[in-house]
Amino acid sequence: MPLLEIGQLRKDFRAPDGATQPVIDVPRFELAEQAQVALAGESGSGKTTLLHLIAGILNADSGSVKLAGCELTNVPEGERDRLRAENIGYIFQTFNLLPGYTCVENVLLGMSFGPGADRGFAEQLLRRVGLSDRLHHYPRQLSTGQQQRVAVARALANRPKLVLADEPTGNLDHANAREALKLIREACRENNAALLLVSHDRETLAGFETIVQLADINLAARKVSA
């Protein structure tokens, strides 16, 4: 059984003129356990929306998203939040670290939405991403690359089955982007987590053995690019 199964997934948005704009129309997509796949697509092709639907941040208009056999769509919000916290890690392009919390506190806060805080594991993750001397630093005291490392540690805090990465190297220079991508892939592999990364950057995509064009699975993206 695949780790992630998507079927007939649809999401429309309302345009300012009142017209309905299809953004996601994915008949089928699957991701195996511990697989690492890159989704390639230009801006406006629905990459972030698809990740938000998989994570349960957005509600689908119709269709199905199953993770490890559990249905994530059409369930109460509280149940969806619980399933996301226990099974999915998310790496945002803008990192989304809380400025009033230290590195270790940001990771612990992520744990609070799942099984519970584990300071030892939080510190272990931060050491793994090379921040053993920055545990008690605040985001403003870190470089952009270091903030990204905290975001990677936080995404793995609840030992997720799946990590979703939304343009995770978009705010980094080329050298830091290569290092961040290597770290993300290694950390997911070491923690037995599958990785689904979306990007439009050719250098980022070139690091993956499996690349899926979003237009190949998202019928709505074909209409945008047509």
Coordinates of N, CA and C in Angstrom, one line a residue:
M1 N 0.8 -1.2 0.0 CA 0.0 0.0 0.0 C 0.9 1.3 0.0
P2 N 0.6 2.2 -0.9 CA 1.4 3.4 -0.9 C 1.2 4.2 0.4
L3 N 2.2 5.0 0.8 CA 2.1 5.9 1.9 C 1.1 6.9 1.7
L4 N 1.2 7.6 0.5 CA 0.3 8.7 0.2 C -0.5 8.3 -1.1
E5 N -1.9 8.4 -1.0 CA -2.7 8.2 -2.1 C -3.7 9.3 -2.3
I6 N -3.7 9.9 -3.5 CA -4.5 11.0 -3.9 C -5.4 10.5 -5.0
G7 N -6.8 10.8 -4.9 CA -7.7 10.4 -5.9 C -8.7 11.4 -6.2
Q8 N -8.9 11.8 -7.5 CA -9.9 12.8 -7.9 C -10.0 14.0 -7.0
L9 N -8.8 14.6 -6.7 CA -8.7 15.7 -5.8 C -8.9 17.0 -6.6
R10 N -9.9 17.8 -6.1 CA -10.2 19.1 -6.7 C -10.3 20.2 -5.7
K11 N -9.8 21.4 -6.2 CA -9.9 22.6 -5.4 C -10.0 23.8 -6.3
D12 N -11.1 24.5 -6.2 CA -11.3 25.7 -7.0 C -11.2 27.0 -6.1
F13 N -10.9 28.1 -6.7 CA -10.9 29.4 -6.0 C -11.8 30.3 -6.7
R14 N -12.3 31.3 -6.0 CA -13.2 32.3 -6.6 C -12.4 33.5 -7.0
A15 N -12.5 33.8 -8.3 CA -11.7 35.0 -8.8 C -12.5 36.3 -8.4
P16 N -11.8 37.4 -8.5 CA -12.4 38.7 -8.1 C -13.7 39.0 -8.9
D17 N -13.7 38.5 -10.2 CA -14.9 38.8 -11.0 C -16.1 37.8 -10.7
G18 N -15.8 36.9 -9.7 CA -16.8 35.9 -9.4 C -16.7 34.6 -10.1
A19 N -15.9 34.5 -11.1 CA -15.7 33.3 -11.8 C -15.0 32.2 -11.0
T20 N -15.2 31.0 -11.3 CA -14.6 29.9 -10.6 C -13.3 29.5 -11.3
Q21 N -12.2 29.5 -10.6 CA -10.9 29.1 -11.2 C -10.4 27.8 -10.6
P22 N -10.4 26.7 -11.4 CA -9.8 25.5 -10.9 C -8.3 25.6 -10.7
V23 N -7.9 25.2 -9.6 CA -6.4 25.2 -9.2 C -5.8 23.9 -9.1
I24 N -6.6 22.9 -8.5 CA -6.1 21.6 -8.4 C -7.1 20.6 -9.0
D25 N -6.7 19.8 -9.9 CA -7.5 18.7 -10.4 C -6.6 17.5 -10.7
V26 N -6.4 16.7 -9.6 CA -5.5 15.6 -9.7 C -6.2 14.3 -9.7
P27 N -6.3 13.6 -10.8 CA -7.1 12.3 -10.8 C -6.4 11.3 -9.9
R28 N -5.1 11.2 -10.0 CA -4.4 10.1 -9.2 C -2.9 10.5 -9.0
F29 N -2.5 10.2 -7.8 CA -1.0 10.4 -7.5 C -0.7 9.5 -6.2
E30 N 0.4 8.8 -6.3 CA 0.8 8.0 -5.2 C 2.3 8.3 -4.8
L31 N 2.6 8.1 -3.6 CA 4.0 8.2 -3.1 C 4.3 7.0 -2.1
A32 N 5.3 6.3 -2.4 CA 5.7 5.1 -1.6 C 6.3 5.6 -0.3
E33 N 6.4 4.6 0.7 CA 7.0 4.9 1.9 C 8.5 5.2 1.7
Q34 N 9.0 6.2 2.4 CA 10.4 6.6 2.3 C 10.9 7.0 1.0
A35 N 10.0 7.2 0.0 CA 10.4 7.7 -1.3 C 10.7 9.2 -1.2
Q36 N 11.5 9.7 -2.2 CA 11.9 11.1 -2.2 C 11.6 11.6 -3.7
V37 N 10.6 12.4 -3.8 CA 10.1 12.9 -5.1 C 10.0 14.4 -5.1
A38 N 10.4 14.9 -6.3 CA 10.3 16.4 -6.5 C 9.2 16.6 -7.5
L39 N 8.3 17.6 -7.1 CA 7.3 18.0 -8.0 C 7.7 19.3 -8.7
A40 N 7.8 19.4 -10.0 CA 8.3 20.6 -10.7 C 7.1 21.4 -11.3
G41 N 7.1 22.7 -11.0 CA 6.1 23.5 -11.6 C 6.4 25.0 -11.4
E42 N 5.9 25.8 -12.4 CA 6.2 27.2 -12.3 C 5.2 27.9 -11.3
S43 N 5.5 29.1 -11.0 CA 4.6 29.9 -10.1 C 3.2 29.9 -10.6
G44 N 2.2 29.7 -9.7 CA 0.8 29.7 -10.1 C 0.3 28.4 -10.6
S45 N 1.1 27.4 -10.6 CA 0.7 26.1 -11.1 C 0.0 25.2 -10.1
G46 N -0.1 25.7 -8.8 CA -0.8 25.0 -7.8 C 0.0 24.2 -6.8
K47 N 1.3 24.4 -6.9 CA 2.2 23.6 -6.0 C 1.9 23.7 -4.5
T48 N 1.9 25.0 -4.1 CA 1.6 25.2 -2.6 C 0.2 24.7 -2.3
T49 N -0.7 25.0 -3.1 CA -2.1 24.6 -2.8 C -2.2 23.1 -2.7
L50 N -1.5 22.3 -3.5 CA -1.5 20.9 -3.4 C -0.9 20.4 -2.1
L51 N 0.2 21.0 -1.7 CA 0.8 20.6 -0.4 C -0.1 20.9 0.7
H52 N -0.8 22.1 0.7 CA -1.8 22.4 1.7 C -2.9 21.5 1.8
L53 N -3.4 21.0 0.6 CA -4.4 20.0 0.6 C -4.0 18.6 1.2
I54 N -2.7 18.2 0.9 CA -2.2 17.0 1.4 C -2.1 17.1 2.9
A55 N -1.6 18.3 3.4 CA -1.4 18.5 4.8 C -2.7 18.7 5.6
G56 N -3.8 19.0 4.9 CA -5.0 19.3 5.6 C -5.1 20.7 6.1
I57 N -4.2 21.5 5.6 CA -4.3 23.0 5.9 C -5.5 23.6 5.1
L58 N -5.8 23.1 3.9 CA -6.9 23.5 3.1 C -7.9 22.3 3.0
N59 N -9.1 22.6 2.9 CA -10.1 21.6 2.6 C -10.3 21.5 1.1
A60 N -10.3 20.2 0.6 CA -10.6 20.0 -0.8 C -12.1 20.2 -1.1
D61 N -12.4 20.5 -2.3 CA -13.8 20.6 -2.7 C -14.4 19.2 -2.9
S62 N -13.5 18.3 -3.4 CA -13.9 16.9 -3.6 C -12.6 16.1 -3.7
G63 N -12.8 14.8 -3.6 CA -11.7 13.8 -3.8 C -11.2 13.3 -2.5
S64 N -10.0 12.6 -2.6 CA -9.5 11.9 -1.4 C -8.0 12.1 -1.3
V65 N -7.6 12.2 0.0 CA -6.1 12.2 0.3 C -6.0 11.2 1.5
K66 N -5.3 10.1 1.2 CA -5.0 9.1 2.3 C -3.6 9.0 2.6
L67 N -3.3 9.0 3.9 CA -1.9 8.9 4.3 C -1.8 7.7 5.3
A68 N -1.0 6.7 4.9 CA -0.9 5.4 5.6 C -2.3 4.8 5.8
G69 N -3.2 4.9 4.8 CA -4.5 4.4 4.9 C -5.5 5.2 5.6
C70 N -5.1 6.3 6.2 CA -6.1 7.2 6.9 C -6.6 8.3 6.0
E71 N -7.8 8.5 5.9 CA -8.4 9.6 5.1 C -8.2 10.9 5.8
L72 N -7.7 11.9 5.0 CA -7.4 13.2 5.6 C -8.5 14.2 5.2
T73 N -9.3 13.9 4.2 CA -10.3 14.8 3.7 C -11.7 14.5 4.3
N74 N -12.5 15.4 4.4 CA -13.9 15.2 4.9 C -13.9 14.6 6.4
V75 N -12.9 15.0 7.2 CA -12.9 14.7 8.6 C -13.0 16.0 9.4
P76 N -13.4 15.9 10.6 CA -13.5 17.1 11.5 C -12.1 17.8 11.6
E77 N -12.1 19.1 11.7 CA -10.9 19.9 11.7 C -10.0 19.4 12.8
G78 N -10.5 19.1 14.0 CA -9.6 18.6 15.1 C -8.9 17.3 14.8
E79 N -9.7 16.4 14.1 CA -9.1 15.1 13.8 C -8.0 15.3 12.7
R80 N -8.3 16.2 11.7 CA -7.4 16.5 10.7 C -6.1 17.1 11.2
D81 N -6.2 18.0 12.2 CA -5.0 18.6 12.8 C -4.2 17.6 13.6
R82 N -4.9 16.6 14.2 CA -4.2 15.6 14.9 C -3.4 14.7 14.0
L83 N -4.1 14.3 12.9 CA -3.4 13.4 11.9 C -2.2 14.1 11.3
R84 N -2.3 15.4 11.0 CA -1.2 16.2 10.4 C -0.1 16.3 11.4
A85 N -0.4 16.6 12.7 CA 0.7 16.7 13.7 C 1.4 15.4 13.9
E86 N 0.8 14.3 13.8 CA 1.4 13.0 14.1 C 2.1 12.4 12.9
N87 N 1.7 12.8 11.7 CA 2.2 12.1 10.5 C 2.9 12.9 9.5
I88 N 2.8 14.3 9.5 CA 3.4 15.1 8.5 C 4.3 16.2 9.1
G89 N 5.4 16.4 8.5 CA 6.3 17.5 8.8 C 6.3 18.4 7.6
Y90 N 6.4 19.7 7.9 CA 6.2 20.7 6.8 C 7.4 21.7 6.9
I91 N 8.1 21.9 5.8 CA 9.1 22.9 5.7 C 8.7 24.0 4.7
F92 N 8.5 25.2 5.3 CA 7.9 26.3 4.5 C 9.1 27.1 3.9
Q93 N 8.8 27.8 2.8 CA 9.8 28.6 2.1 C 10.3 29.7 3.0
T94 N 9.4 30.3 3.8 CA 9.8 31.4 4.7 C 10.1 30.9 6.1
F95 N 10.2 29.6 6.3 CA 10.6 29.0 7.5 C 9.6 29.0 8.6
N96 N 8.9 30.2 8.8 CA 7.8 30.3 9.8 C 8.3 30.0 11.2
L97 N 9.5 30.4 11.6 CA 9.9 30.3 13.0 C 9.3 31.4 13.8
L98 N 9.0 31.1 15.0 CA 8.4 32.1 15.9 C 9.6 32.9 16.5
P99 N 9.6 34.3 16.3 CA 10.8 35.1 16.7 C 11.0 35.2 18.2
G100 N 10.0 35.0 19.0 CA 10.1 35.1 20.4 C 10.6 33.8 21.1
Y101 N 10.9 32.8 20.3 CA 11.3 31.5 20.9 C 12.7 31.1 20.4
T102 N 13.4 30.4 21.2 CA 14.8 30.0 20.8 C 14.6 28.8 19.8
C103 N 15.8 28.4 19.3 CA 15.8 27.3 18.4 C 15.1 26.0 19.0
V104 N 15.6 25.7 20.2 CA 15.1 24.5 20.8 C 13.6 24.6 21.2
E105 N 13.2 25.9 21.5 CA 11.8 26.1 21.9 C 10.9 26.0 20.6
N106 N 11.4 26.5 19.5 CA 10.6 26.3 18.2 C 10.4 24.9 17.9
V107 N 11.4 24.0 18.1 CA 11.3 22.6 17.8 C 10.3 22.0 18.8
L108 N 10.5 22.3 20.1 CA 9.6 21.8 21.2 C 8.1 22.2 20.9
L109 N 7.9 23.4 20.4 CA 6.6 23.9 20.2 C 5.9 23.0 19.1
G110 N 6.7 22.7 18.1 CA 6.2 21.8 17.0 C 5.8 20.4 17.6
M111 N 6.6 20.0 18.6 CA 6.2 18.7 19.3 C 4.9 18.8 20.1
S112 N 4.6 19.9 20.6 CA 3.4 20.1 21.4 C 2.1 19.8 20.7
F113 N 2.2 19.8 19.4 CA 1.0 19.5 18.6 C 0.9 18.0 18.3
G114 N 1.9 17.3 18.6 CA 1.9 15.8 18.4 C 1.9 15.0 19.6
P115 N 2.7 14.0 19.7 CA 2.7 13.1 20.9 C 3.2 13.8 22.2
G116 N 3.9 14.9 22.1 CA 4.4 15.6 23.3 C 5.8 16.0 23.2
A117 N 6.2 16.9 24.0 CA 7.6 17.5 24.0 C 8.6 16.5 24.4
D118 N 9.7 16.4 23.7 CA 10.8 15.6 24.1 C 12.1 16.4 23.9
R119 N 12.6 17.1 24.9 CA 13.7 18.0 24.8 C 14.9 17.3 24.3
G120 N 15.1 16.1 24.8 CA 16.3 15.3 24.4 C 16.4 15.1 22.8
F121 N 15.2 14.7 22.3 CA 15.1 14.5 20.8 C 15.2 15.8 20.1
A122 N 14.6 16.9 20.6 CA 14.7 18.2 20.0 C 16.1 18.6 19.9
E123 N 16.9 18.5 21.0 CA 18.3 18.9 20.9 C 19.1 18.0 20.0
Q124 N 18.8 16.7 20.0 CA 19.4 15.8 19.1 C 19.2 16.2 17.6
L125 N 18.0 16.6 17.3 CA 17.8 17.0 15.9 C 18.5 18.3 15.6
L126 N 18.6 19.2 16.5 CA 19.3 20.5 16.2 C 20.8 20.2 16.1
R127 N 21.3 19.3 16.9 CA 22.7 18.9 16.7 C 23.0 18.2 15.4
R128 N 22.0 17.4 15.0 CA 22.1 16.7 13.7 C 22.2 17.7 12.5
V129 N 21.5 18.8 12.6 CA 21.5 19.8 11.5 C 22.6 20.9 11.7
G130 N 23.5 20.6 12.7 CA 24.7 21.5 12.8 C 24.5 22.7 13.7
L131 N 23.5 22.6 14.6 CA 23.3 23.8 15.4 C 23.5 23.5 16.9
S132 N 24.4 22.7 17.2 CA 24.7 22.3 18.6 C 25.1 23.6 19.5
D133 N 25.7 24.6 18.8 CA 26.1 25.8 19.6 C 25.1 26.9 19.4
R134 N 23.8 26.6 18.9 CA 22.8 27.6 18.7 C 21.5 27.2 19.3
L135 N 21.5 26.3 20.2 CA 20.2 25.8 20.8 C 19.4 26.9 21.4
H136 N 20.0 27.8 22.0 CA 19.3 28.8 22.8 C 19.4 30.2 22.1
H137 N 19.7 30.2 20.8 CA 19.7 31.4 20.0 C 18.3 31.7 19.5
Y138 N 17.9 32.9 19.3 CA 16.6 33.3 18.7 C 16.8 33.4 17.2
P139 N 15.7 33.3 16.4 CA 15.8 33.3 14.9 C 16.6 34.6 14.4
R140 N 16.4 35.7 15.1 CA 17.0 37.0 14.6 C 18.6 36.9 14.8
Q141 N 19.0 35.9 15.6 CA 20.5 35.8 15.8 C 21.1 34.8 14.9
L142 N 20.3 34.3 14.0 CA 20.8 33.2 13.0 C 20.8 33.7 11.6
S143 N 21.7 33.2 10.8 CA 21.7 33.4 9.4 C 20.5 32.8 8.8
T144 N 20.2 33.1 7.5 CA 19.1 32.5 6.8 C 19.3 31.0 6.7
G145 N 20.5 30.6 6.4 CA 20.8 29.2 6.3 C 20.6 28.4 7.6
Q146 N 20.9 29.1 8.7 CA 20.7 28.5 10.0 C 19.2 28.4 10.4
Q147 N 18.5 29.4 10.0 CA 17.0 29.4 10.2 C 16.4 28.2 9.4
Q148 N 16.9 28.0 8.2 CA 16.4 26.8 7.5 C 16.7 25.5 8.2
R149 N 17.8 25.4 8.8 CA 18.2 24.2 9.5 C 17.2 24.0 10.7
V150 N 16.9 25.0 11.4 CA 15.9 24.9 12.5 C 14.6 24.4 11.9
A151 N 14.2 24.9 10.8 CA 12.9 24.5 10.1 C 12.9 23.0 9.8
V152 N 14.1 22.5 9.4 CA 14.2 21.1 9.0 C 14.1 20.3 10.3
A153 N 14.8 20.7 11.4 CA 14.6 20.0 12.7 C 13.2 20.0 13.2
R154 N 12.5 21.1 13.1 CA 11.1 21.2 13.5 C 10.2 20.2 12.7
A155 N 10.5 20.2 11.4 CA 9.7 19.3 10.5 C 9.8 17.8 10.9
L156 N 10.9 17.5 11.5 CA 11.1 16.0 11.9 C 10.8 15.8 13.3
A157 N 10.3 16.8 14.0 CA 10.2 16.7 15.5 C 9.3 15.6 16.0
N158 N 8.2 15.4 15.2 CA 7.2 14.4 15.6 C 7.4 13.0 14.9
R159 N 8.6 12.8 14.4 CA 8.9 11.6 13.6 C 7.9 11.3 12.6
P160 N 7.7 12.2 11.6 CA 6.6 12.1 10.7 C 6.9 11.0 9.6
K161 N 5.8 10.5 9.1 CA 5.9 9.5 8.0 C 6.2 10.2 6.7
L162 N 5.8 11.5 6.6 CA 5.9 12.3 5.3 C 6.4 13.7 5.7
V163 N 7.4 14.2 4.9 CA 7.8 15.6 5.0 C 7.4 16.3 3.7
L164 N 6.7 17.4 3.8 CA 6.4 18.2 2.7 C 7.3 19.5 2.7
A165 N 7.9 19.8 1.6 CA 8.8 20.9 1.5 C 8.4 21.8 0.4
D166 N 8.1 23.0 0.7 CA 7.5 24.0 -0.3 C 8.6 25.0 -0.6
E167 N 9.3 24.8 -1.8 CA 10.4 25.7 -2.2 C 11.3 26.0 -1.1
P168 N 11.9 24.9 -0.4 CA 12.6 25.1 0.8 C 14.0 25.8 0.6
T169 N 14.4 25.9 -0.7 CA 15.7 26.6 -0.9 C 15.5 28.0 -1.6
G170 N 14.2 28.4 -1.6 CA 13.9 29.6 -2.4 C 14.5 30.9 -1.8
N171 N 14.8 30.9 -0.5 CA 15.4 32.1 0.1 C 16.9 32.0 0.4
L172 N 17.5 31.0 -0.2 CA 18.9 30.8 0.1 C 19.8 31.0 -1.2
D173 N 21.0 31.4 -1.0 CA 21.9 31.5 -2.1 C 22.3 30.1 -2.6
H174 N 23.0 30.0 -3.7 CA 23.2 28.7 -4.3 C 24.0 27.8 -3.4
A175 N 25.0 28.3 -2.7 CA 25.8 27.4 -1.9 C 25.0 26.9 -0.7
N176 N 24.2 27.7 -0.1 CA 23.4 27.3 1.1 C 22.2 26.5 0.6
A177 N 21.7 26.7 -0.6 CA 20.6 25.9 -1.2 C 21.1 24.5 -1.4
R178 N 22.3 24.3 -1.9 CA 22.8 22.9 -2.1 C 23.0 22.2 -0.8
E179 N 23.5 22.9 0.2 CA 23.7 22.3 1.5 C 22.4 22.0 2.2
A180 N 21.4 22.9 2.0 CA 20.1 22.7 2.7 C 19.4 21.5 2.1
L181 N 19.4 21.4 0.7 CA 18.8 20.2 0.1 C 19.4 18.9 0.5
K182 N 20.7 18.9 0.5 CA 21.4 17.7 1.0 C 21.0 17.3 2.4
L183 N 20.9 18.3 3.3 CA 20.6 18.1 4.7 C 19.1 17.5 4.8
I184 N 18.2 18.2 4.0 CA 16.8 17.7 4.1 C 16.7 16.3 3.6
R185 N 17.3 15.9 2.6 CA 17.2 14.6 2.0 C 17.9 13.6 3.0
E186 N 19.0 13.9 3.5 CA 19.7 13.0 4.5 C 18.9 12.8 5.7
A187 N 18.4 13.9 6.3 CA 17.6 13.9 7.5 C 16.3 13.1 7.4
C188 N 15.7 13.2 6.2 CA 14.5 12.4 6.0 C 14.8 10.9 5.9
R189 N 15.9 10.6 5.2 CA 16.3 9.2 5.0 C 16.7 8.6 6.4
E190 N 17.4 9.4 7.2 CA 17.8 8.9 8.5 C 16.6 8.6 9.5
N191 N 15.5 9.4 9.2 CA 14.3 9.3 10.1 C 13.2 8.5 9.4
N192 N 13.5 7.8 8.3 CA 12.6 6.9 7.6 C 11.3 7.7 7.2
A193 N 11.5 9.0 6.8 CA 10.4 9.8 6.4 C 10.4 9.9 4.8
A194 N 9.3 9.8 4.2 CA 9.2 10.1 2.8 C 9.3 11.6 2.6
L195 N 9.7 12.1 1.4 CA 9.9 13.5 1.1 C 9.2 13.8 -0.2
L196 N 8.3 14.8 -0.1 CA 7.7 15.4 -1.3 C 8.0 16.8 -1.4
L197 N 8.8 17.2 -2.3 CA 9.3 18.6 -2.4 C 8.8 19.2 -3.7
V198 N 8.4 20.5 -3.6 CA 7.9 21.2 -4.8 C 8.9 22.4 -5.0
S199 N 9.2 22.6 -6.3 CA 10.1 23.7 -6.7 C 10.0 24.0 -8.1
H200 N 10.4 25.2 -8.5 CA 10.6 25.5 -9.9 C 12.1 25.7 -10.3
D201 N 12.9 25.6 -9.3 CA 14.4 25.8 -9.5 C 15.0 24.6 -10.1
R202 N 15.7 24.8 -11.2 CA 16.2 23.6 -11.9 C 17.4 22.9 -11.2
E203 N 18.2 23.7 -10.5 CA 19.3 23.1 -9.7 C 18.8 22.3 -8.6
T204 N 17.7 22.7 -7.9 CA 17.1 21.9 -6.8 C 16.5 20.7 -7.4
L205 N 15.8 20.8 -8.5 CA 15.2 19.6 -9.1 C 16.2 18.6 -9.6
A206 N 17.3 19.1 -10.0 CA 18.3 18.2 -10.6 C 18.9 17.2 -9.6
G207 N 18.8 17.6 -8.3 CA 19.3 16.7 -7.2 C 18.4 15.5 -7.0
F208 N 17.3 15.4 -7.6 CA 16.4 14.2 -7.4 C 16.4 13.2 -8.5
E209 N 16.3 12.0 -8.1 CA 16.3 10.9 -9.1 C 14.9 10.8 -9.7
T210 N 13.8 11.2 -8.9 CA 12.5 11.1 -9.4 C 11.9 12.5 -9.4
I211 N 11.6 13.0 -10.6 CA 11.0 14.3 -10.8 C 9.6 14.1 -11.5
V212 N 8.6 14.7 -11.0 CA 7.3 14.6 -11.6 C 6.8 16.0 -11.9
Q213 N 6.5 16.2 -13.2 CA 6.0 17.5 -13.6 C 4.6 17.7 -13.1
L214 N 4.3 18.8 -12.4 CA 3.0 19.0 -11.9 C 1.9 19.0 -12.9
A215 N 2.2 19.5 -14.1 CA 1.2 19.5 -15.2 C 0.8 18.1 -15.6
D216 N 1.7 17.1 -15.3 CA 1.4 15.7 -15.7 C 0.4 15.1 -14.8
I217 N 0.2 15.6 -13.6 CA -0.7 15.0 -12.7 C -1.9 16.0 -12.3
N218 N -1.7 17.3 -12.6 CA -2.7 18.3 -12.2 C -3.3 18.8 -13.5
L219 N -4.5 18.4 -13.8 CA -5.1 18.9 -15.1 C -5.4 20.4 -15.1
A220 N -5.6 20.9 -13.9 CA -5.8 22.4 -13.8 C -4.5 23.2 -14.2
A221 N -3.4 22.6 -13.9 CA -2.1 23.3 -14.3 C -1.9 23.3 -15.8
R222 N -2.4 22.3 -16.5 CA -2.3 22.2 -18.0 C -3.1 23.4 -18.6
K223 N -4.3 23.7 -18.0 CA -5.1 24.7 -18.5 C -4.5 26.1 -18.3
V224 N -3.7 26.2 -17.2 CA -3.0 27.5 -16.9 C -1.9 27.7 -17.9
S225 N -1.2 26.7 -18.2 CA 0.0 26.8 -19.1 C -0.4 26.8 -20.6
A226 N -1.6 26.4 -20.9 CA -2.1 26.3 -22.3 C -2.2 27.7 -22.9

